[in-house]
PDB file of C-alpha atoms and ligand atoms in Angstrom:
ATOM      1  CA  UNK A1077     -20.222-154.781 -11.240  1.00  0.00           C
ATOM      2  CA  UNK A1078     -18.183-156.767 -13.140  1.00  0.00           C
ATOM      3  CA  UNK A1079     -18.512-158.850 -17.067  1.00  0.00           C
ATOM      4  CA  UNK A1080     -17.305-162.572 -16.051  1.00  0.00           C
ATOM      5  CA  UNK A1081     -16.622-165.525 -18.351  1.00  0.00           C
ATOM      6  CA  UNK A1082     -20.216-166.588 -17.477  1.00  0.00           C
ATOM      7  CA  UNK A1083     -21.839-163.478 -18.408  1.00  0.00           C
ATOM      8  CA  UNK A1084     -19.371-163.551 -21.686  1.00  0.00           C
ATOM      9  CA  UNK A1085     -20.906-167.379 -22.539  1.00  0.00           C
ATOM     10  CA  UNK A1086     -24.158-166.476 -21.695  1.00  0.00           C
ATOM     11  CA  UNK A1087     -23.712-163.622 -24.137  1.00  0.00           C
ATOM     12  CA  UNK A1088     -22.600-165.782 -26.993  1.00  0.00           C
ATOM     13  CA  UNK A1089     -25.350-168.094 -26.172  1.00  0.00           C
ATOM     14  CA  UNK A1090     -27.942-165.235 -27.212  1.00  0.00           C
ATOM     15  CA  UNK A1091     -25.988-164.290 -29.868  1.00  0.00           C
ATOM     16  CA  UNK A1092     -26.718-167.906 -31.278  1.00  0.00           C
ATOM     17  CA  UNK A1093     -30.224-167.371 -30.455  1.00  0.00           C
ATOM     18  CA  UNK A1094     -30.347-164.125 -32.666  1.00  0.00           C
ATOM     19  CA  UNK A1095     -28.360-166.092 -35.691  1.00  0.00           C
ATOM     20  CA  UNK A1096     -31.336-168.756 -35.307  1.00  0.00           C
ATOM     21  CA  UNK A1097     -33.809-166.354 -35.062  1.00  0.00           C
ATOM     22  CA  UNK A1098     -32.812-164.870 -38.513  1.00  0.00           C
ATOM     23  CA  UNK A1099     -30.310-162.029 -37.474  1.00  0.00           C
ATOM     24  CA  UNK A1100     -27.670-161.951 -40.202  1.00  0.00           C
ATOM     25  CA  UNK A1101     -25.908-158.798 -39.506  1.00  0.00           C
ATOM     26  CA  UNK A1102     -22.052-159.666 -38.819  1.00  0.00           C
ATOM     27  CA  UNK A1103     -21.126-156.257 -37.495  1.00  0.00           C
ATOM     28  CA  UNK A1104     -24.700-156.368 -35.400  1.00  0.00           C
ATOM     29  CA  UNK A1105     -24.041-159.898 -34.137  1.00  0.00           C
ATOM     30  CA  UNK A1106     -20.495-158.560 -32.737  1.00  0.00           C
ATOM     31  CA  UNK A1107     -21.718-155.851 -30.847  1.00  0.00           C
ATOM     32  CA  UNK A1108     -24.008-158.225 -28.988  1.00  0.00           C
ATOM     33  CA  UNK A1109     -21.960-160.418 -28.662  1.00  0.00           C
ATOM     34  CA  UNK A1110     -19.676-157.457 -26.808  1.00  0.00           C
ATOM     35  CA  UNK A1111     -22.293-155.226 -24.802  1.00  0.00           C
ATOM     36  CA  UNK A1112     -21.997-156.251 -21.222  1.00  0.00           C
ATOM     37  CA  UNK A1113     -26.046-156.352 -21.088  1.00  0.00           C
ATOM     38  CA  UNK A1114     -26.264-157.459 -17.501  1.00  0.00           C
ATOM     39  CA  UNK A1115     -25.267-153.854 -16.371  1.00  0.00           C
ATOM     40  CA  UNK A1116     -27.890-152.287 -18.249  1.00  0.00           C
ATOM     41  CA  UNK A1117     -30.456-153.319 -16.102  1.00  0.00           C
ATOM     42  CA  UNK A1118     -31.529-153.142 -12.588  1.00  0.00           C
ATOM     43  CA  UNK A1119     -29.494-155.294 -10.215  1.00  0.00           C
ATOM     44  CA  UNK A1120     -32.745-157.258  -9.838  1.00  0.00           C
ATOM     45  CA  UNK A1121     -33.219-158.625 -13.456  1.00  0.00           C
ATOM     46  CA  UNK A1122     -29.443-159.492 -13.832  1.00  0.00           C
ATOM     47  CA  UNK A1123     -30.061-163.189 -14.273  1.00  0.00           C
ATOM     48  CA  UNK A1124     -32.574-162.535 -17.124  1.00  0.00           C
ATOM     49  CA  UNK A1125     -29.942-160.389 -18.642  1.00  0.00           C
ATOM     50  CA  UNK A1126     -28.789-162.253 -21.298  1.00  0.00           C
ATOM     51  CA  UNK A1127     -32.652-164.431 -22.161  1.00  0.00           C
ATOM     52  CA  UNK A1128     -34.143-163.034 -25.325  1.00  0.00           C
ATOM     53  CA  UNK A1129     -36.581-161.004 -23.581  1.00  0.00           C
ATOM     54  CA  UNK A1130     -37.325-157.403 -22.757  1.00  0.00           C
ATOM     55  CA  UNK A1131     -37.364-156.403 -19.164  1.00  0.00           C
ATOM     56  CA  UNK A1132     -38.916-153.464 -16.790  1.00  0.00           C
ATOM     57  CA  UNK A1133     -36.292-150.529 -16.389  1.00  0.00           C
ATOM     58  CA  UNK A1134     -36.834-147.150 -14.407  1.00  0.00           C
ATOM     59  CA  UNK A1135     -39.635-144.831 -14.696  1.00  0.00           C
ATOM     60  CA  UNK A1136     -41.773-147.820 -15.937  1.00  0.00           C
ATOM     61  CA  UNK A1137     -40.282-148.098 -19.337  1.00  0.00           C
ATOM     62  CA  UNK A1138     -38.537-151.274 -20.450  1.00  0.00           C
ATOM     63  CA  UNK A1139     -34.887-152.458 -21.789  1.00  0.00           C
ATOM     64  CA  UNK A1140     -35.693-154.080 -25.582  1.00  0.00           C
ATOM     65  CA  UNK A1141     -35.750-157.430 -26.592  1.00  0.00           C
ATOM     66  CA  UNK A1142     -32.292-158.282 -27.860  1.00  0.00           C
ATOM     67  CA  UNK A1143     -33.937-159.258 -30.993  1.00  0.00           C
ATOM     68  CA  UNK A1144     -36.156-156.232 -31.436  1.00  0.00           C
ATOM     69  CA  UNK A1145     -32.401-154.544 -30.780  1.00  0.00           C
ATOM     70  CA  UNK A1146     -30.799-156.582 -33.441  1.00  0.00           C
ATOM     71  CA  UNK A1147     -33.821-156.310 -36.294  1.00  0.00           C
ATOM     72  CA  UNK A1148     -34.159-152.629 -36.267  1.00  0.00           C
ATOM     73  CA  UNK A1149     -30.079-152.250 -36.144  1.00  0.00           C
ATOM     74  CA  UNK A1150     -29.574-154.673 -39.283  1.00  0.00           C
ATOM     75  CA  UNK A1151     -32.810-152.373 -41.077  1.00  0.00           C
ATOM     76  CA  UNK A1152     -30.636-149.185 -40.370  1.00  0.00           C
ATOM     77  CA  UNK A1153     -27.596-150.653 -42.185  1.00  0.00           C
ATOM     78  CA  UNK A1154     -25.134-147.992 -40.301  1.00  0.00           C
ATOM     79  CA  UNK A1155     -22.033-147.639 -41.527  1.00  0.00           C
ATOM     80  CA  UNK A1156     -19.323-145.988 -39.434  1.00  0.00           C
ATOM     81  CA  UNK A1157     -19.151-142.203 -38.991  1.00  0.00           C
ATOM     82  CA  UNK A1158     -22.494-142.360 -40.051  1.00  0.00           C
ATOM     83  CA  UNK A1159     -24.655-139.612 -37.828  1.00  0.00           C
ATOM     84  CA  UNK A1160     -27.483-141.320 -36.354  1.00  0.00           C
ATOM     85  CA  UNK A1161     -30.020-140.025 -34.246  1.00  0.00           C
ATOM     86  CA  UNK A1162     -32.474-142.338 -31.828  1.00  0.00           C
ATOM     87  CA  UNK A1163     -35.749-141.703 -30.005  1.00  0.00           C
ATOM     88  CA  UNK A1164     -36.038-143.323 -26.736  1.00  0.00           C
ATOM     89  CA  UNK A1165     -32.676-143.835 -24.954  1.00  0.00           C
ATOM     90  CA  UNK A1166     -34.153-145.291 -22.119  1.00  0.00           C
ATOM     91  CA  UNK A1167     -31.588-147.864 -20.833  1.00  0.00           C
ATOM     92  CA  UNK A1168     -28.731-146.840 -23.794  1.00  0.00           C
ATOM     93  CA  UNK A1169     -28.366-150.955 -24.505  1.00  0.00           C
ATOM     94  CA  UNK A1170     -29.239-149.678 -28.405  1.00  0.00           C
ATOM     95  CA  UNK A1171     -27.135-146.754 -28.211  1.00  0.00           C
ATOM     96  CA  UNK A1172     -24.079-148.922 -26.513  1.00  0.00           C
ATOM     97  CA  UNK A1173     -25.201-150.936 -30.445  1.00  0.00           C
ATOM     98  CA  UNK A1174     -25.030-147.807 -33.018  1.00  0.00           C
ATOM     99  CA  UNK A1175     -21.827-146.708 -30.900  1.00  0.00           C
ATOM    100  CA  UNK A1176     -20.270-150.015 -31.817  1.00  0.00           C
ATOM    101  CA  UNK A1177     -21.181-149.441 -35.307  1.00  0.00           C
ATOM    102  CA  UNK A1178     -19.175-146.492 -35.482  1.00  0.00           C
ATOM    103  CA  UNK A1179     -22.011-144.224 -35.802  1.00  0.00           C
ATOM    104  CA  UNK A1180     -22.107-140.891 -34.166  1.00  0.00           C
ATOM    105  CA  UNK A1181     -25.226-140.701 -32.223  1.00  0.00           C
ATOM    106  CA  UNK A1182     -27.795-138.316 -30.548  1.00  0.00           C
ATOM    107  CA  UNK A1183     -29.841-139.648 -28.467  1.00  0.00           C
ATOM    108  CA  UNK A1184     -32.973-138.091 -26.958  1.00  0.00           C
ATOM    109  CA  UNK A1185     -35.484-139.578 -24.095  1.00  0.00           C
ATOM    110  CA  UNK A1186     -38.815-137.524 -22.398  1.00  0.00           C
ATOM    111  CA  UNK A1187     -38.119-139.383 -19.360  1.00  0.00           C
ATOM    112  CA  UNK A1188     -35.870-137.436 -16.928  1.00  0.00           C
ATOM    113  CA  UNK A1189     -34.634-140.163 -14.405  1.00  0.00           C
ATOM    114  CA  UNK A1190     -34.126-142.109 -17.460  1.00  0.00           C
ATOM    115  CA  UNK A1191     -32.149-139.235 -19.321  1.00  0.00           C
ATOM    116  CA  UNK A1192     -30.189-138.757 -16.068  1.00  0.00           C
ATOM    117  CA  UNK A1193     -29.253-142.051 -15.334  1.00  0.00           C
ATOM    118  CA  UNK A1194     -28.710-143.175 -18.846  1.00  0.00           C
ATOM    119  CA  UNK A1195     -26.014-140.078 -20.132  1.00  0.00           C
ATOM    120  CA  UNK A1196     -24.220-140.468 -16.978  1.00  0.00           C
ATOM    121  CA  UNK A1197     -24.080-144.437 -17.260  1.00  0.00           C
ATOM    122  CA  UNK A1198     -23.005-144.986 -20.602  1.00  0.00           C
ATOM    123  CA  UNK A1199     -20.135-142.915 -20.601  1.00  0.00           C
ATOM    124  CA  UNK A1200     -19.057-144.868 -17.413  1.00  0.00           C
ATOM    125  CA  UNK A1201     -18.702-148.050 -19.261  1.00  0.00           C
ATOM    126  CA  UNK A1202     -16.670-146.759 -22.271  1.00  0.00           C
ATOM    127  CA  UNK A1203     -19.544-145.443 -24.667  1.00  0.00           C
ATOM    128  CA  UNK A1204     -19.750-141.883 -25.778  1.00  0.00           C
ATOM    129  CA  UNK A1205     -22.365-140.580 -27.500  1.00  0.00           C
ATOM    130  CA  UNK A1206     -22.273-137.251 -29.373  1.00  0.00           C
ATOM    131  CA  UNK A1207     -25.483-135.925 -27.374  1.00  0.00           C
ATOM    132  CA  UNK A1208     -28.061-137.292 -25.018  1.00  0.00           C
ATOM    133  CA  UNK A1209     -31.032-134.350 -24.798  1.00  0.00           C
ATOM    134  CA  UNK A1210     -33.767-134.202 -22.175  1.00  0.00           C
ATOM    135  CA  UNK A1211     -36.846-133.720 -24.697  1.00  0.00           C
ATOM    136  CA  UNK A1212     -39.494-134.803 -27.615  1.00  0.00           C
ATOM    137  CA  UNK A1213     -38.571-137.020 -29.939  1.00  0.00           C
ATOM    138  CA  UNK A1214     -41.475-136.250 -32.092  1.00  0.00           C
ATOM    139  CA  UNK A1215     -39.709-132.677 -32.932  1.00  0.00           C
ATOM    140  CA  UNK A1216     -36.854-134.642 -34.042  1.00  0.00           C
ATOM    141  CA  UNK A1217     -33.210-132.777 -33.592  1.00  0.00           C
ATOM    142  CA  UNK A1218     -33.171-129.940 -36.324  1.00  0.00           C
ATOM    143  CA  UNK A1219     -29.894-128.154 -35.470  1.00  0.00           C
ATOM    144  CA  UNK A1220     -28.210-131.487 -35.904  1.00  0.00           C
ATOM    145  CA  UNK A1221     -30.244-132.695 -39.213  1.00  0.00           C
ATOM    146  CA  UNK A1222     -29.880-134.244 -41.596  1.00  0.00           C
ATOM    147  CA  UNK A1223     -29.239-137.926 -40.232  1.00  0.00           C
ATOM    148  CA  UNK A1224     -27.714-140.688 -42.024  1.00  0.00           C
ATOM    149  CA  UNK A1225     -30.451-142.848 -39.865  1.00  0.00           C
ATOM    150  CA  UNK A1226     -32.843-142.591 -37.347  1.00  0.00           C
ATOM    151  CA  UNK A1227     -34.292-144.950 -35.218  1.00  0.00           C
ATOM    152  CA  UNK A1228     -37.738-144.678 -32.674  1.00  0.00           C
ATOM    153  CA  UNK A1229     -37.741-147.168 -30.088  1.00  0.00           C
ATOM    154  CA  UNK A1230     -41.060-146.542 -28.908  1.00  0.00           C
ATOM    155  CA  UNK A1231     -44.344-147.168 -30.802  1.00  0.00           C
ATOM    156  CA  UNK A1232     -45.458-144.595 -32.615  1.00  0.00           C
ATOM    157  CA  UNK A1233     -49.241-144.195 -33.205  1.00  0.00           C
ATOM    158  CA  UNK A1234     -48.199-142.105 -36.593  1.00  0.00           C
ATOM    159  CA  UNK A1235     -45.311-140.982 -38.606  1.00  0.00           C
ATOM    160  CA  UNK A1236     -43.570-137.804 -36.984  1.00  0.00           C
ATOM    161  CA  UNK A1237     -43.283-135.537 -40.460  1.00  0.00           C
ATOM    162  CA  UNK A1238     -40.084-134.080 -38.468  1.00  0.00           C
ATOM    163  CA  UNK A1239     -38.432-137.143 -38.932  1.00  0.00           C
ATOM    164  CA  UNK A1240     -39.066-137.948 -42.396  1.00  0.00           C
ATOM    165  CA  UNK A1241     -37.466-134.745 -43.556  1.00  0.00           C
ATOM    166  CA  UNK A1242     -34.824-134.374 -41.123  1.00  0.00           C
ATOM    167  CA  UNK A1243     -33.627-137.698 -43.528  1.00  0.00           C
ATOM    168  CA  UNK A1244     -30.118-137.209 -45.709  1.00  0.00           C
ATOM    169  CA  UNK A1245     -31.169-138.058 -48.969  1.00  0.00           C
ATOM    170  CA  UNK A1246     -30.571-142.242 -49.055  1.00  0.00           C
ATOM    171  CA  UNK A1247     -30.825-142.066 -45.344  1.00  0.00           C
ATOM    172  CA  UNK A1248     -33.250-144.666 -43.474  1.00  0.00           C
ATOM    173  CA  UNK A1249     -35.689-144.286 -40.619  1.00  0.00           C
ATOM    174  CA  UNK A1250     -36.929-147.517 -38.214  1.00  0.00           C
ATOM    175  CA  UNK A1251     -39.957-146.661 -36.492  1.00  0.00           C
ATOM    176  CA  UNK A1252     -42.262-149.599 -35.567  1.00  0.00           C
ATOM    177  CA  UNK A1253     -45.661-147.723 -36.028  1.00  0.00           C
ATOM    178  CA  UNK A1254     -49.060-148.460 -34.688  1.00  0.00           C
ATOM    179  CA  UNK A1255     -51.379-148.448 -31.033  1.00  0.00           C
ATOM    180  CA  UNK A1256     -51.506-151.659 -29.462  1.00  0.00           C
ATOM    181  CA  UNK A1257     -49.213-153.558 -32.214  1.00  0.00           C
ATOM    182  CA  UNK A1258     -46.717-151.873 -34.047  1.00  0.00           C
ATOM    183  CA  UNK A1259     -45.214-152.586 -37.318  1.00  0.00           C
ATOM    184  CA  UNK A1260     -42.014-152.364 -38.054  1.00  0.00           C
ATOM    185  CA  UNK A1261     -41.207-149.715 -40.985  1.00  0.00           C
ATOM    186  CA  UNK A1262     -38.160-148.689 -42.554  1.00  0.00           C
ATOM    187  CA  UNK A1263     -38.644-145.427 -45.139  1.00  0.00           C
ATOM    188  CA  UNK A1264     -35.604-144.420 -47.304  1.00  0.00           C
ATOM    189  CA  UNK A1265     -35.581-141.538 -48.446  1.00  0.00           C
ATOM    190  CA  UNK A1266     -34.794-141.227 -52.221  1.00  0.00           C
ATOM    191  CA  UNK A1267     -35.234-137.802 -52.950  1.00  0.00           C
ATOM    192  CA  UNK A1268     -36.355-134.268 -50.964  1.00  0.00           C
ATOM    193  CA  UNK A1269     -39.934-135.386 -51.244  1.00  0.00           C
ATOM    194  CA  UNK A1270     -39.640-139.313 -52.026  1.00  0.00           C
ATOM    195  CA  UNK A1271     -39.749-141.909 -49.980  1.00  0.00           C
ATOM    196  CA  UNK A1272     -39.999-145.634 -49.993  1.00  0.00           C
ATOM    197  CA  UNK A1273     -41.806-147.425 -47.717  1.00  0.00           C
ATOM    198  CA  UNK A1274     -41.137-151.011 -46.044  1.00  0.00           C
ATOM    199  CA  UNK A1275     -42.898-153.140 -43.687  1.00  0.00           C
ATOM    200  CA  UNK A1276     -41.112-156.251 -41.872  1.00  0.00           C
ATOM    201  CA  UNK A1277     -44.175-157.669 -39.288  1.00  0.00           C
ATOM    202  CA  UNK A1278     -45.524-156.798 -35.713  1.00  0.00           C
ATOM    203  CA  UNK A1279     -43.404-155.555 -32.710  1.00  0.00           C
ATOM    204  CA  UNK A1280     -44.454-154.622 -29.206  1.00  0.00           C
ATOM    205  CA  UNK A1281     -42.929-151.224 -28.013  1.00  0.00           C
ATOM    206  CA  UNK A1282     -43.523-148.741 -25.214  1.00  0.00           C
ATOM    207  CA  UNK A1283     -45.834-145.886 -26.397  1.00  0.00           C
ATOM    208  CA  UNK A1284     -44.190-142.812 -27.862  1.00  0.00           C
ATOM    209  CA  UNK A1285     -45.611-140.038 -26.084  1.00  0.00           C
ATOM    210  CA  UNK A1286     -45.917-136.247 -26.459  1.00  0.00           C
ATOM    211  CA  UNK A1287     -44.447-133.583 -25.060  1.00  0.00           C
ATOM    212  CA  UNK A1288     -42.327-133.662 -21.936  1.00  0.00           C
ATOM    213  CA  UNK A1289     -44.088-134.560 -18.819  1.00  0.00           C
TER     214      UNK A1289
HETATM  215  N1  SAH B1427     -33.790-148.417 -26.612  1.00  0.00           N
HETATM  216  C1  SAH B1427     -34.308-148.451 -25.277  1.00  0.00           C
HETATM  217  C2  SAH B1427     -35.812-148.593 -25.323  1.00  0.00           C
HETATM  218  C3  SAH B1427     -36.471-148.000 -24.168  1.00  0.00           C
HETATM  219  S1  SAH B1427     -38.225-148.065 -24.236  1.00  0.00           S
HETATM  220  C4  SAH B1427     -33.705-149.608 -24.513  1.00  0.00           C
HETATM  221  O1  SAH B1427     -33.520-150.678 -25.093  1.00  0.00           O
HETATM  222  O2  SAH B1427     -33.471-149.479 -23.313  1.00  0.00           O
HETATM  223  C5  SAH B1427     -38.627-146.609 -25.150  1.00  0.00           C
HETATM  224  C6  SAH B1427     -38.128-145.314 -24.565  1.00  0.00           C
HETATM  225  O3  SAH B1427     -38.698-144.262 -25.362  1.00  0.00           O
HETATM  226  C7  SAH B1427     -38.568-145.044 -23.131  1.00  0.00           C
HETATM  227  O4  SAH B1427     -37.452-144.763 -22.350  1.00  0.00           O
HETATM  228  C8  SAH B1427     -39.494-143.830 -23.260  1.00  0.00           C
HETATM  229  O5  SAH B1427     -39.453-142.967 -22.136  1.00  0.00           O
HETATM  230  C9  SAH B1427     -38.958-143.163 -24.511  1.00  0.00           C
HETATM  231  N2  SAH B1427     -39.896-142.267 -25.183  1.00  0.00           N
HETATM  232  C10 SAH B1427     -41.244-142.404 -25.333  1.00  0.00           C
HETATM  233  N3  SAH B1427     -41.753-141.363 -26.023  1.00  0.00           N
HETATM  234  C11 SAH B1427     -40.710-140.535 -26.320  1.00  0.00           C
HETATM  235  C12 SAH B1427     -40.590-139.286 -27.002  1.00  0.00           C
HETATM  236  N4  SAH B1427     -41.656-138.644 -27.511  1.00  0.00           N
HETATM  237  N5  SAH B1427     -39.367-138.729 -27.105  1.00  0.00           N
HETATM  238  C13 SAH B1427     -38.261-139.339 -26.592  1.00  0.00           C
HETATM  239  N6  SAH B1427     -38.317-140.524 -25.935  1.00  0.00           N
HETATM  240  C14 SAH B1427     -39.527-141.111 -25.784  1.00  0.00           C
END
């Protein structure tokens, strides 16, 4: 499938939504602005691609809201080289994002289909992640700690403690945390056993869920 001048214009359209919206993030905007969204989803939902919406994906999980994509990119503040590591690959739309940013990034999903489909897709279309793993984002990815960022993209009911200290000291974790309603948190972590704690409003995610199957 191809990326046409109207997908590129209906691209640049959203990106003007997101600028509206309150997304100030010039590097974030670009990579938007660039990700060939449309190809990210099934072949079904490719006229929605480009609304500001999220939309079903395999194995019942769902693509993010651009915007949701956008916020929780600009909170991370990634600089490039930075190594990043994300919980919930599910389509890789917010991968394809950090990999624009220059970060390095590890990706890890519970979902197999989605794991499958996802680390043999991306890398189709140009973006290479370090890692994608098959596993539990709740354990976090020790042997590759510490992260410069990390990012959930699934609602966490609580804050996984392997997360918090698998943190570079000054790095930042996005995890929208709560049941029904998450909200959006950002910690950074200041010192080995400091962190500071920000809250930017309700999100709807996904569940995060334990263990594997
Ligand atoms: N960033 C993705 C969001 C997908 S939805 C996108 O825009 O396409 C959230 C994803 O988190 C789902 O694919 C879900 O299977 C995954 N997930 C839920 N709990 C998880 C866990 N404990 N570990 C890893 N991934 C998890």
């Amino acid at each position: 499938m191809k990326d046409t001048f109207k997908h590129q214009g209906m691209r640049q359209q959203l990106v003007e939504t997101l600028i509206n919206k309150g997304i100030k993030d010039k590097s974030v905007l670009k990579a938007i602005g660039k990700i060939p969204r449309h190809l990210f989803m099934d072949s079904g939902f490719i006229d929605y691609a480009y609304q500001d919406k999220a939309f079903p994906i395999a194995a019942d999980q769902t693509i993010s809201q651009p915007y949701t994509v956008a916020f929780q990119s600009e909170l991370l503040q990634v600089q490039p080289g930075d190594t990043v590591l994300e919980i919930g690959t599910g389509s890789g739309y917010q991968t394809a994002v950090l990999l624009e940013l220059g970060a390095k990034v590890y990706s890890i999903e519970r979902q197999h289909e989605l794991f499958k489909k996802t680390s043999k897709f991306l890398p189709k279309i140009g973006y290479r992640a370090k890692k994608f793993i098959f596993g539990d984002g709740y354990k976090g990815l020790p042997v590759e700690a510490p992260f410069q960022s990390i990012i959930v993209t699934a609602g966490a009911p609580y804050v996984p403690n392997p997360l918090l200290s698998q943190l570079a000291i000054g790095g930042r974790l996005v995890i929208p945390v709560g049941d029904d309603v998450q909200v959006m948190t950002l910690f950074i972590r200041k010192g080995p056993k400091d962190f500071e704690k920000h809250e930017f409003g309700d999100f709807r995610f996904v569940p995060m869920l334990e263990d594997k199957n």
